[in-house]
Amino acid sequence: MGDILAHESELLGLVKEYLDFAEFEDTLKTFSKECKIKGKPLCKTAGGSLRDSKSLTIQKDLVTAFDSGDQQVFFNLWEEHVPSSIRDGDSLAQKLEFYLHIHFAIYLLKHSIGRPDREELEERISYFKTYLETKGAALSQTTEFLPFYALPFVPNPMVHPSFKELFQDSWTPELKLKLEKFLALIFKASNTPKLLTIYKENGQSNKEMLQQLHQQLVEAERRSMTYLKRYNKIQADYHNLIGVTAELVDSLEATVSGKMITPEYLQSVCIRLFSNQMRQSLAHSVDFTRPGTASTMLRASLAPVKLKDVPLLPSLDYEKLKKDLVWGSDRLKAFLLQALRWRLTTSHPGEQRETVLQAYISNDLLDCHSHNQRSVLQLLHSKSEVVRQYMARLVNAFASLAEGRLYLAQSTKVLRMLEGRLKEEDKDAITRENVLGALQKFSLRRPLQTAMIQDGLIFWLIDILKEPDCLSDYTLEYSVALLMNLCLRSAGKNMCAKVPGVVLKVLSDLLGHENHEIQPYVNGALYSILSIPSIREEARAMGMEDILRCFIKEGNAEMIRQIEFIIKQLNSEELPDGVLESDDDEDEDDEEDHDTMEADLDKDELIQPQLGELSGEKLLTTEYLGIMTNTGKVRRKGLASVQWSVDEPLRRPVTPGGHRTGYPV
């Protein structure tokens, strides 16, 4: 009770101040009268009139310094009277301060009669440059401000196309209006009642805690995906080892009968054991006729693996499955699409997954070869958002596997449906992500690249990439990777040449994006389209080299070397000799025979079974068990890999999943 009495006067004063601020006049009179009757003292609060007068004077001084171009006076007042919590923590204040620095940097260029004083201009530019390297560096990853980081290095900004808007008559008055509104808001906020300030600070603390927890969750999910990819890689190596072991046992039995093992056979077995290109090249370089060579290599390369059998999954009745997918309820369709997808994504890489996929393909699960008016593929246009999304996820899972892509690419029917869904889908982000993911994987195949270019998909991609901050990480990464794959074709470059300024602006903005996963694809697209003379000419006119050199100062070693290649391409007059181009020969696909199943395929499931409701593998094996519908895997010969240095921009089509897991491109 004593603690309450000690602070009672201050608490009552806070209540009185708030009632006065909110203009509760009758309530305030009653409150004050009752406090007086009960003998409760009211703490005196500072009057607002004095503060209001002082605030107006400060605002006037700031605007006067703005108009006169007095940089030193302005920023002294700014730092003294605008709270550091707002200057450093409020995005609106940070953006305004950035533009204010630009205003003072170019003030002499806009207001001098004749040529501006060189020494004073250099001093202002130097001040702006120091700001960019210190406090302004925080905005270097923001697309809106990226071009202005080249301003201090441009000899004559007034004629540079990137800075055209700064020298328009309307720019300074608009900035002044923003400044006046900001100052009015800030100084009004300084008169905010203390009670309201306490409430806001408490809420901000909770918000920061939630943001921190969310960031931890994102990091945990990212680590989980990394571990899942490692697990899948280990599983694939394990199954490969099982197969080779069985062959070696057969060979040992043959030697008992007197049959000799040739060095060529031993070499082929060892090549199968080495999973990546580096190990393959090592296997080719070793002399297997020397005793002990092969065993030494294997012991050095293979970690001990605990062997266990992976059974094949039960066969299914695909006729019944397809019938229910077409004619069943939306809920049943969603559960079936989910279960069929899980069969692919959770099966063990190797024989088990290959058998599942071959069963799907041989039974034409998606009705890719059907001419019926109602087919499984038509679920992409279902009225149910859940069914549309789950169908898109399943198609994306198919496209994640080389044989699945071959099945889907038999005709352009699937491609056309996906393109239509991509452009129509605006309700469900995950549906669009999976449709885009499937199309990006399709772009490994040349005939489908050609069709997408002819359908104008490049223009659609450029349009959505104008606002990258509005896109999810998955959509952004796969959009840029798809754009790069299409730009590697001469037809794609020619499409870009129709709107070179727009394409170059989008790609240069993406160079500074905070999502660093997209940078190899941005670099690859830039390098490719700069082989067109008209695009090089446009890039030089917009000062692309200055923009690129800004990133050389900030990027890592690999990024720097790639940008140096791009600058070299920008300044060239013709294609370098010996550069491999992705031409228009349709007889050869660009893809490697690699499979990459992403964890994103199963994220954020929309449906959960109710009590007694079947789902997943249990639904399939209980209601749709079949007889002998599994078929053997017919292996397709993979293409020889084309090797490029990581220092160079990408020049062959890739998928983000394959690029991250280190498959040769």
XYZ file of C-alpha atoms in Angstrom:
665
model
C 0.000 0.000 0.000
C 2.908 2.313 0.795
C 4.361 1.861 -2.728
C 1.018 2.769 -4.278
C 0.723 5.960 -2.194
C 4.301 6.946 -3.049
C 3.541 6.960 -6.789
C -0.155 7.900 -6.622
C 0.375 11.572 -7.379
C 2.459 10.800 -10.479
C -0.045 8.177 -11.721
C -2.967 10.560 -11.304
C -0.973 13.211 -13.152
C -0.451 10.792 -16.062
C -4.194 10.092 -16.247
C -4.962 13.815 -16.180
C -2.408 14.514 -18.923
C -3.923 11.840 -21.184
C -7.509 13.022 -20.628
C -6.411 16.542 -21.489
C -4.582 15.351 -24.647
C -7.566 13.275 -25.824
C -9.942 16.192 -25.107
C -12.170 14.340 -22.630
C -13.218 17.673 -21.128
C -16.221 16.535 -19.049
C -14.393 13.473 -17.822
C -11.380 15.611 -16.894
C -13.539 18.046 -14.878
C -15.208 15.167 -12.990
C -11.829 13.471 -12.417
C -10.186 16.661 -11.102
C -13.196 17.440 -8.857
C -13.206 13.947 -7.346
C -9.422 14.056 -6.724
C -9.904 17.372 -4.903
C -12.781 15.988 -2.785
C -10.730 12.943 -1.787
C -7.635 15.003 -1.126
C -5.590 13.318 -3.786
C -2.714 15.511 -5.025
C -2.314 15.814 -8.829
C 1.259 15.939 -10.139
C 1.823 18.998 -12.308
C 2.735 18.170 -15.965
C 4.740 20.436 -18.202
C 2.576 22.747 -20.269
C 2.376 22.097 -23.980
C 2.353 25.705 -25.188
C 6.062 26.248 -24.526
C 6.964 23.036 -26.288
C 4.732 23.872 -29.252
C 6.454 27.250 -29.693
C 9.922 25.695 -29.563
C 8.895 22.933 -32.013
C 7.654 25.444 -34.558
C 10.940 27.361 -34.373
C 12.982 24.185 -34.964
C 10.778 23.168 -37.901
C 11.156 26.612 -39.447
C 14.951 26.553 -39.055
C 15.195 23.121 -40.703
C 13.059 24.150 -43.686
C 15.060 27.381 -44.073
C 18.346 25.427 -44.129
C 16.790 23.055 -46.691
C 15.815 25.945 -48.978
C 19.177 27.704 -48.703
C 21.207 24.519 -49.155
C 22.975 25.000 -45.802
C 24.003 21.397 -45.309
C 25.919 21.773 -42.048
C 23.185 23.741 -40.239
C 20.472 21.368 -41.443
C 22.127 18.132 -40.317
C 23.224 19.640 -36.981
C 19.561 20.504 -36.242
C 18.424 17.146 -37.650
C 20.693 15.087 -35.391
C 19.969 17.274 -32.349
C 16.167 17.337 -32.514
C 15.102 14.179 -34.378
C 15.411 11.324 -31.840
C 18.086 8.756 -32.701
C 15.535 5.954 -32.154
C 13.540 7.370 -35.084
C 16.564 8.177 -37.275
C 18.020 4.685 -36.846
C 14.883 2.575 -36.455
C 12.190 4.122 -38.638
C 12.381 3.140 -42.340
C 10.507 6.298 -43.412
C 13.038 8.508 -41.601
C 15.976 6.588 -43.099
C 14.633 6.956 -46.647
C 13.915 10.661 -46.152
C 17.410 11.246 -44.767
C 18.903 9.458 -47.799
C 17.065 11.773 -50.209
C 17.981 14.821 -48.095
C 21.658 13.936 -48.502
C 21.119 13.722 -52.274
C 19.389 17.138 -52.193
C 22.372 18.821 -50.548
C 24.904 16.894 -52.702
C 23.404 18.200 -55.970
C 22.203 21.572 -54.622
C 24.923 23.566 -56.399
C 24.279 21.775 -59.696
C 20.607 22.811 -59.562
C 20.855 26.336 -58.153
C 24.162 27.805 -59.342
C 24.149 30.418 -62.084
C 26.790 29.287 -64.537
C 29.346 26.720 -63.437
C 29.202 25.804 -59.686
C 32.178 26.395 -57.420
C 34.313 23.288 -58.011
C 35.818 23.111 -54.504
C 32.450 23.427 -52.740
C 30.850 20.882 -55.102
C 33.621 18.371 -54.428
C 33.183 18.953 -50.684
C 29.430 18.223 -50.926
C 29.995 15.104 -53.059
C 32.642 13.913 -50.585
C 30.211 14.454 -47.686
C 27.577 12.399 -49.536
C 30.114 9.669 -50.298
C 31.082 9.468 -46.607
C 27.392 9.123 -45.714
C 26.988 6.258 -48.231
C 29.978 4.412 -46.763
C 28.809 4.809 -43.153
C 25.209 5.322 -42.112
C 23.801 5.117 -45.664
C 25.348 1.676 -46.213
C 22.300 0.137 -44.497
C 20.178 0.938 -47.567
C 22.627 -0.483 -50.120
C 20.527 -3.664 -50.410
C 17.340 -1.708 -51.189
C 16.410 -1.660 -54.871
C 15.012 1.894 -54.705
C 18.338 3.439 -53.658
C 20.836 1.215 -55.461
C 21.454 3.495 -58.516
C 22.307 6.463 -56.259
C 25.397 4.692 -54.877
C 27.025 5.393 -58.245
C 26.243 9.144 -58.026
C 29.601 10.242 -56.471
C 31.481 8.459 -59.287
C 29.547 9.920 -62.245
C 31.317 12.985 -63.760
C 28.145 14.788 -64.876
C 25.015 13.478 -63.101
C 22.776 16.065 -64.817
C 22.958 14.227 -68.155
C 23.037 10.681 -66.772
C 19.742 8.780 -67.462
C 19.778 7.095 -64.041
C 19.572 10.483 -62.261
C 17.168 12.213 -64.635
C 14.374 12.481 -62.034
C 16.629 14.338 -59.553
C 16.945 17.303 -61.891
C 13.270 17.653 -62.731
C 11.605 20.844 -61.420
C 9.115 18.881 -59.321
C 11.660 16.801 -57.394
C 12.803 19.395 -54.822
C 9.285 20.723 -53.954
C 8.026 17.155 -53.495
C 10.944 16.354 -51.181
C 10.317 19.574 -49.210
C 6.657 18.603 -48.744
C 7.703 15.195 -47.425
C 10.133 16.887 -45.030
C 7.460 19.272 -43.697
C 4.977 16.431 -43.132
C 7.626 14.352 -41.396
C 8.664 17.200 -39.082
C 5.046 17.993 -38.204
C 4.496 14.333 -37.338
C 7.695 14.023 -35.316
C 7.196 17.155 -33.205
C 3.560 16.311 -32.612
C 4.723 12.908 -31.392
C 7.106 14.632 -28.955
C 4.046 16.082 -27.194
C 2.491 12.661 -26.815
C 1.274 11.921 -23.247
C 3.652 9.832 -21.217
C 0.944 7.211 -20.568
C 0.622 6.575 -24.314
C 4.406 6.450 -24.717
C 4.686 3.775 -22.017
C 1.996 1.701 -23.738
C 3.698 1.933 -27.160
C 7.146 1.045 -25.821
C 5.750 -2.063 -24.163
C 4.055 -3.109 -27.411
C 7.259 -2.505 -29.392
C 9.186 -4.741 -27.010
C 6.722 -7.587 -27.623
C 6.901 -7.011 -31.381
C 10.704 -7.229 -31.354
C 10.528 -10.474 -29.398
C 8.099 -11.950 -31.946
C 10.376 -10.895 -34.807
C 13.333 -12.513 -33.099
C 11.419 -15.770 -32.574
C 10.281 -15.709 -36.209
C 13.868 -15.251 -37.377
C 14.955 -18.226 -35.264
C 12.176 -20.312 -36.818
C 13.275 -19.362 -40.350
C 16.876 -20.298 -39.540
C 15.730 -23.642 -38.077
C 13.723 -24.419 -41.233
C 16.708 -23.527 -43.398
C 18.979 -25.831 -41.407
C 16.345 -28.565 -41.629
C 16.285 -28.285 -45.443
C 20.077 -28.460 -45.575
C 20.141 -31.603 -43.428
C 17.360 -33.163 -45.524
C 19.376 -32.605 -48.724
C 22.437 -34.151 -47.098
C 20.342 -37.100 -45.967
C 18.968 -37.631 -49.497
C 22.486 -37.494 -50.924
C 23.708 -40.087 -48.422
C 20.704 -42.288 -49.206
C 21.442 -42.111 -52.948
C 25.104 -43.058 -52.366
C 23.984 -45.891 -50.115
C 21.667 -47.434 -52.727
C 24.321 -47.056 -55.401
C 26.746 -48.901 -53.133
C 24.231 -51.728 -52.633
C 23.921 -52.213 -56.400
C 27.671 -52.187 -56.983
C 28.226 -54.604 -54.100
C 25.784 -57.072 -55.635
C 27.644 -56.859 -58.966
C 31.001 -57.391 -57.278
C 29.694 -60.513 -55.466
C 28.519 -61.882 -58.837
C 31.966 -61.116 -60.286
C 33.657 -62.959 -57.417
C 31.497 -66.007 -58.102
C 32.467 -65.790 -61.776
C 36.194 -65.754 -60.937
C 35.750 -69.019 -59.021
C 34.611 -70.497 -62.344
C 37.732 -69.114 -64.012
C 36.192 -66.047 -65.683
C 38.579 -63.090 -65.755
C 37.660 -59.523 -64.668
C 38.914 -56.916 -67.141
C 40.385 -53.522 -66.109
C 37.605 -51.848 -68.143
C 34.932 -53.564 -66.065
C 36.680 -52.606 -62.825
C 36.944 -49.014 -64.018
C 33.214 -48.862 -64.845
C 32.337 -50.157 -61.368
C 34.561 -47.564 -59.702
C 33.076 -44.727 -61.761
C 29.625 -45.691 -60.480
C 30.917 -45.479 -56.926
C 32.147 -41.908 -57.343
C 29.111 -39.669 -57.140
C 30.419 -36.314 -58.350
C 32.317 -35.108 -61.377
C 35.583 -34.602 -59.515
C 35.619 -38.230 -58.407
C 34.672 -39.411 -61.909
C 37.617 -37.572 -63.425
C 39.837 -39.143 -60.750
C 38.535 -42.609 -61.621
C 39.291 -42.047 -65.312
C 42.823 -40.956 -64.542
C 43.825 -43.987 -62.431
C 45.603 -46.998 -63.923
C 43.432 -49.949 -62.841
C 45.846 -52.508 -64.252
C 48.127 -51.871 -61.268
C 47.319 -54.226 -58.363
C 45.723 -52.590 -55.319
C 44.915 -49.295 -57.054
C 41.128 -49.688 -57.057
C 40.890 -50.883 -53.457
C 43.083 -48.022 -52.258
C 40.828 -45.511 -54.016
C 37.665 -47.046 -52.626
C 38.895 -47.210 -49.049
C 39.930 -43.565 -49.236
C 36.655 -42.408 -50.765
C 33.858 -44.435 -49.241
C 32.702 -43.912 -45.663
C 31.357 -47.003 -43.857
C 27.599 -47.369 -44.428
C 25.252 -49.461 -42.382
C 23.428 -51.680 -44.867
C 19.718 -52.341 -44.712
C 17.144 -53.422 -47.276
C 14.722 -50.832 -48.643
C 11.538 -52.624 -49.738
C 9.543 -51.565 -52.790
C 6.238 -49.870 -52.032
C 3.029 -51.850 -52.742
C 1.445 -51.675 -56.202
C -1.660 -49.508 -56.651
C -4.884 -49.710 -58.646
C -4.283 -46.725 -60.922
C -7.569 -47.014 -62.804
C -9.527 -46.598 -59.581
C -7.152 -43.838 -58.436
C -7.594 -41.806 -61.632
C -11.371 -42.299 -61.549
C -11.588 -40.869 -58.010
C -9.189 -38.056 -58.897
C -11.570 -36.999 -61.672
C -14.986 -37.747 -60.135
C -14.408 -37.817 -56.351
C -15.154 -35.052 -53.837
C -12.681 -32.160 -53.550
C -11.557 -33.396 -50.132
C -10.858 -36.907 -51.462
C -9.005 -35.440 -54.467
C -6.820 -33.343 -52.162
C -5.947 -36.325 -49.911
C -5.141 -38.504 -52.956
C -2.923 -35.845 -54.555
C -1.145 -35.385 -51.220
C -0.611 -39.137 -50.751
C 0.696 -39.607 -54.309
C 3.092 -36.693 -53.830
C 4.312 -38.065 -50.503
C 5.060 -41.384 -52.229
C 7.547 -39.516 -54.418
C 9.009 -37.055 -51.910
C 9.425 -39.456 -48.962
C 10.540 -42.550 -50.894
C 14.200 -43.501 -50.678
C 16.315 -42.189 -53.574
C 17.313 -45.080 -55.751
C 15.317 -48.153 -56.682
C 12.343 -47.387 -54.406
C 11.744 -43.883 -55.795
C 12.506 -44.959 -59.367
C 9.917 -47.732 -59.123
C 7.274 -45.316 -57.787
C 7.925 -42.840 -60.611
C 7.938 -45.512 -63.334
C 4.607 -46.859 -62.049
C 3.124 -43.343 -62.238
C 4.460 -42.834 -65.764
C 3.568 -46.231 -67.217
C -0.003 -45.850 -65.900
C -0.164 -42.219 -67.169
C -1.196 -41.034 -63.722
C -1.598 -37.393 -64.774
C -3.419 -38.241 -68.034
C -0.737 -36.514 -70.101
C -1.654 -38.771 -73.063
C -5.408 -38.626 -72.497
C -7.742 -36.756 -74.847
C -10.776 -37.003 -72.546
C -12.558 -33.765 -71.721
C -12.184 -34.495 -67.988
C -8.714 -35.619 -66.943
C -6.400 -35.517 -63.935
C -4.450 -32.632 -65.488
C -7.616 -30.514 -65.473
C -7.336 -30.406 -61.658
C -4.928 -27.494 -62.234
C -8.071 -25.477 -63.036
C -10.237 -26.842 -60.209
C -12.544 -24.404 -58.416
C -11.096 -25.674 -55.117
C -7.942 -23.759 -54.087
C -6.705 -26.785 -52.120
C -7.059 -29.131 -55.102
C -5.337 -26.634 -57.427
C -2.471 -26.209 -54.995
C -2.003 -29.938 -54.376
C -2.103 -30.679 -58.106
C 0.565 -28.009 -58.683
C 2.712 -29.546 -55.919
C 2.445 -33.001 -57.550
C 3.394 -31.670 -60.992
C 6.377 -29.867 -59.412
C 7.431 -33.128 -57.734
C 7.301 -34.893 -61.138
C 9.347 -32.071 -62.687
C 11.995 -32.439 -59.949
C 13.011 -35.813 -61.432
C 14.629 -36.214 -64.856
C 12.286 -39.043 -65.936
C 9.328 -37.043 -64.626
C 10.311 -34.078 -66.797
C 10.594 -36.372 -69.809
C 7.058 -37.684 -69.124
C 5.546 -34.203 -68.725
C 7.369 -32.866 -71.794
C 5.950 -35.382 -74.306
C 3.738 -32.591 -75.639
C 3.304 -28.880 -74.936
C -0.147 -29.511 -73.402
C 1.194 -29.577 -69.835
C 3.361 -26.524 -70.501
C 0.420 -24.491 -71.826
C -1.726 -25.432 -68.812
C 1.034 -24.420 -66.397
C 1.611 -21.105 -68.183
C -2.119 -20.371 -68.008
C -2.261 -21.249 -64.306
C 0.809 -19.112 -63.589
C -0.738 -16.001 -65.129
C -4.207 -16.581 -63.653
C -3.277 -17.647 -60.112
C -3.406 -14.657 -57.776
C -5.115 -16.126 -54.719
C -2.678 -18.771 -53.533
C 1.045 -18.008 -53.372
C 2.042 -21.659 -52.847
C 0.167 -22.756 -55.985
C 2.024 -20.145 -58.012
C 5.333 -21.136 -56.409
C 4.906 -24.769 -57.454
C 3.719 -23.931 -60.972
C 6.721 -21.619 -61.355
C 9.050 -24.289 -59.914
C 7.795 -26.836 -62.460
C 8.219 -24.392 -65.365
C 11.736 -23.537 -64.214
C 12.661 -27.237 -64.281
C 11.003 -27.552 -67.708
C 13.437 -24.890 -68.920
C 16.230 -27.497 -68.787
C 14.689 -28.983 -71.966
C 15.309 -27.115 -75.212
C 11.947 -27.660 -76.957
C 10.158 -26.361 -73.864
C 12.567 -23.400 -73.631
C 11.633 -22.522 -77.210
C 7.902 -22.766 -76.479
C 8.186 -20.591 -73.360
C 10.156 -17.928 -75.236
C 7.622 -17.917 -78.062
C 4.776 -17.611 -75.531
C 6.315 -14.384 -74.190
C 7.117 -15.765 -70.730
C 10.223 -13.549 -70.566
C 8.020 -10.431 -70.554
C 5.854 -11.872 -67.755
C 8.953 -12.638 -65.661
C 10.406 -9.157 -66.204
C 7.092 -7.642 -65.139
C 6.851 -9.465 -61.787
C 10.566 -8.952 -61.067
C 10.074 -5.180 -61.108
C 8.876 -5.553 -57.484
C 11.086 -8.324 -56.028
C 10.320 -7.385 -52.422
C 6.686 -8.419 -52.989
C 7.735 -11.989 -53.909
C 8.472 -14.953 -51.654
C 12.085 -16.201 -51.619
C 11.072 -19.294 -53.622
C 9.191 -17.277 -56.269
C 12.027 -14.760 -56.581
C 14.747 -17.380 -56.875
C 12.925 -19.570 -59.402
C 11.727 -16.570 -61.450
C 15.280 -15.260 -61.853
C 16.651 -18.752 -62.571
C 13.956 -19.312 -65.228
C 14.684 -15.921 -66.777
C 18.387 -16.790 -66.964
C 17.727 -20.173 -68.626
C 15.545 -18.515 -71.281
C 18.058 -15.692 -71.814
C 20.795 -18.222 -72.584
C 19.021 -18.981 -75.885
C 19.553 -16.652 -78.825
C 15.764 -16.358 -79.209
C 15.527 -15.287 -75.561
C 18.260 -12.678 -76.002
C 16.435 -11.286 -79.021
C 13.252 -11.012 -76.936
C 15.201 -9.003 -74.334
C 16.569 -6.791 -77.107
C 13.010 -5.578 -77.757
C 12.918 -3.888 -74.323
C 16.621 -3.592 -73.366
C 16.213 -0.665 -70.966
C 13.532 -2.414 -68.906
C 15.443 -5.724 -68.749
C 18.726 -4.057 -67.755
C 17.004 -1.926 -65.092
C 15.360 -5.003 -63.537
C 18.588 -7.038 -63.545
C 20.715 -4.181 -62.163
C 18.193 -3.688 -59.348
C 18.298 -7.422 -58.566
C 22.105 -7.307 -58.255
C 21.726 -5.479 -54.944
C 18.862 -7.573 -53.577
C 19.234 -8.955 -50.061
C 18.492 -12.514 -51.281
C 22.006 -13.563 -52.310
C 20.798 -16.929 -53.665
C 19.637 -15.189 -56.868
C 22.973 -13.564 -57.701
C 24.460 -16.389 -59.853
C 21.339 -16.318 -62.045
C 21.295 -12.512 -62.304
C 24.979 -12.587 -63.298
C 24.332 -15.354 -65.830
C 21.404 -13.496 -67.420
C 23.372 -10.228 -67.633
C 26.413 -11.896 -69.128
C 24.284 -13.671 -71.714
C 22.176 -10.733 -72.949
C 25.226 -8.440 -73.122
C 26.409 -10.545 -76.070
C 23.795 -8.615 -78.111
C 25.342 -5.352 -79.449
C 22.160 -3.265 -79.040
C 21.828 -4.324 -75.394
C 25.505 -3.523 -74.741
C 24.949 -0.075 -76.210
C 21.902 0.514 -73.968
C 23.830 -0.717 -70.915
C 26.703 1.678 -71.579
C 24.274 4.573 -71.991
C 22.712 3.920 -68.582
C 26.109 3.693 -66.845
C 25.981 -0.041 -66.172
C 29.731 -0.281 -65.597
C 29.562 2.264 -62.745
C 26.727 0.307 -61.148
C 28.623 -2.983 -61.486
C 31.784 -1.527 -59.972
C 29.815 -0.535 -56.863
C 29.269 -4.268 -56.213
C 32.930 -5.117 -56.722
C 33.652 -3.138 -53.534
C 31.087 -5.064 -51.490
C 30.836 -8.580 -52.991
C 32.691 -11.774 -52.080
C 35.575 -13.055 -54.195
C 33.414 -15.263 -56.415
C 30.886 -12.477 -57.012
C 33.658 -10.004 -57.821
C 35.207 -12.305 -60.424
C 31.826 -12.922 -62.057
C 31.146 -9.165 -62.246
C 34.567 -8.660 -63.824
C 33.550 -11.129 -66.540
C 30.309 -9.167 -67.067
C 32.206 -5.844 -67.326
C 34.547 -7.454 -69.852
C 31.522 -8.609 -71.860
C 29.988 -5.118 -71.578
C 33.093 -3.501 -73.031
C 33.635 -6.066 -75.789
C 32.676 -5.512 -79.395
C 32.062 -9.151 -80.271
C 31.713 -12.576 -78.625
C 34.960 -13.940 -77.140
C 36.434 -16.825 -79.127
C 35.558 -20.287 -77.874
C 32.629 -19.268 -75.678
C 30.035 -22.025 -75.623
C 26.610 -20.598 -76.419
C 23.288 -22.301 -75.818
C 22.137 -22.196 -79.472
C 18.853 -23.137 -81.091
C 19.574 -26.762 -81.944
C 16.522 -28.649 -80.663
C 18.138 -32.083 -80.923
C 19.979 -31.824 -77.644
C 18.670 -31.058 -74.172
C 20.654 -28.979 -71.700
C 19.746 -30.999 -68.649
C 21.895 -33.405 -66.700
C 20.349 -36.664 -65.574
C 20.061 -35.446 -61.963
C 17.163 -35.493 -59.542
C 16.668 -32.875 -56.826
C 13.625 -33.262 -54.570
C 13.048 -30.055 -52.593
C 11.781 -29.926 -49.012
C 9.499 -27.014 -50.064
C 7.251 -29.482 -51.902
C 5.775 -30.634 -48.590
C 5.773 -27.369 -46.630
C 2.652 -25.776 -45.086
C 0.156 -28.600 -45.709
C -3.413 -27.282 -45.911
C -5.393 -30.383 -44.938
C -5.231 -32.688 -41.927
C -7.227 -35.933 -41.537
C -10.052 -35.973 -39.035
C -10.573 -38.821 -36.561
C -11.040 -42.053 -38.513
C -10.129 -40.446 -41.867
C -7.390 -42.111 -43.936
C -4.519 -40.187 -45.497
C -1.065 -40.692 -46.971
C 0.273 -44.187 -47.627
C -2.436 -45.728 -45.443
C -5.134 -44.287 -47.725
C -3.390 -45.665 -50.818
C -2.722 -49.160 -49.488
C -6.154 -49.537 -47.846
C -8.417 -48.275 -50.639
C -6.311 -48.525 -53.798
C -4.117 -51.631 -53.523
C -3.311 -53.064 -56.963
C -1.543 -56.073 -58.495
C 1.786 -55.884 -60.368
C 1.518 -52.243 -61.454
C 5.135 -51.472 -60.488
C 7.529 -51.555 -63.460
C 11.280 -51.622 -63.768
C 13.337 -48.484 -64.253
C 14.550 -47.830 -67.788
C 17.614 -45.719 -67.304
C 18.266 -42.883 -69.723
C 21.843 -42.114 -70.615
C 22.832 -38.790 -69.074
C 24.551 -36.105 -71.095
C 28.197 -35.377 -70.709
C 28.663 -32.537 -68.271
C 29.939 -29.192 -69.508
C 32.275 -27.832 -66.883
C 32.629 -24.107 -66.085
C 34.675 -22.303 -63.504
C 32.700 -20.953 -60.532
C 34.468 -17.656 -61.214
C 32.459 -17.213 -64.421
C 28.743 -16.422 -64.772
C 26.512 -19.430 -65.467
C 26.238 -20.256 -69.170
C 24.196 -23.481 -69.098
C 20.611 -23.898 -67.832
C 20.321 -24.983 -64.189
C 17.694 -25.290 -61.476
C 18.212 -23.642 -58.058
C 17.942 -27.053 -56.359
C 20.565 -28.623 -58.590
C 22.844 -25.565 -58.392
C 22.778 -25.575 -54.569
C 23.523 -29.299 -54.264
C 26.570 -28.899 -56.447
C 25.589 -30.900 -59.517
C 27.871 -30.052 -62.458
C 26.385 -27.469 -64.764
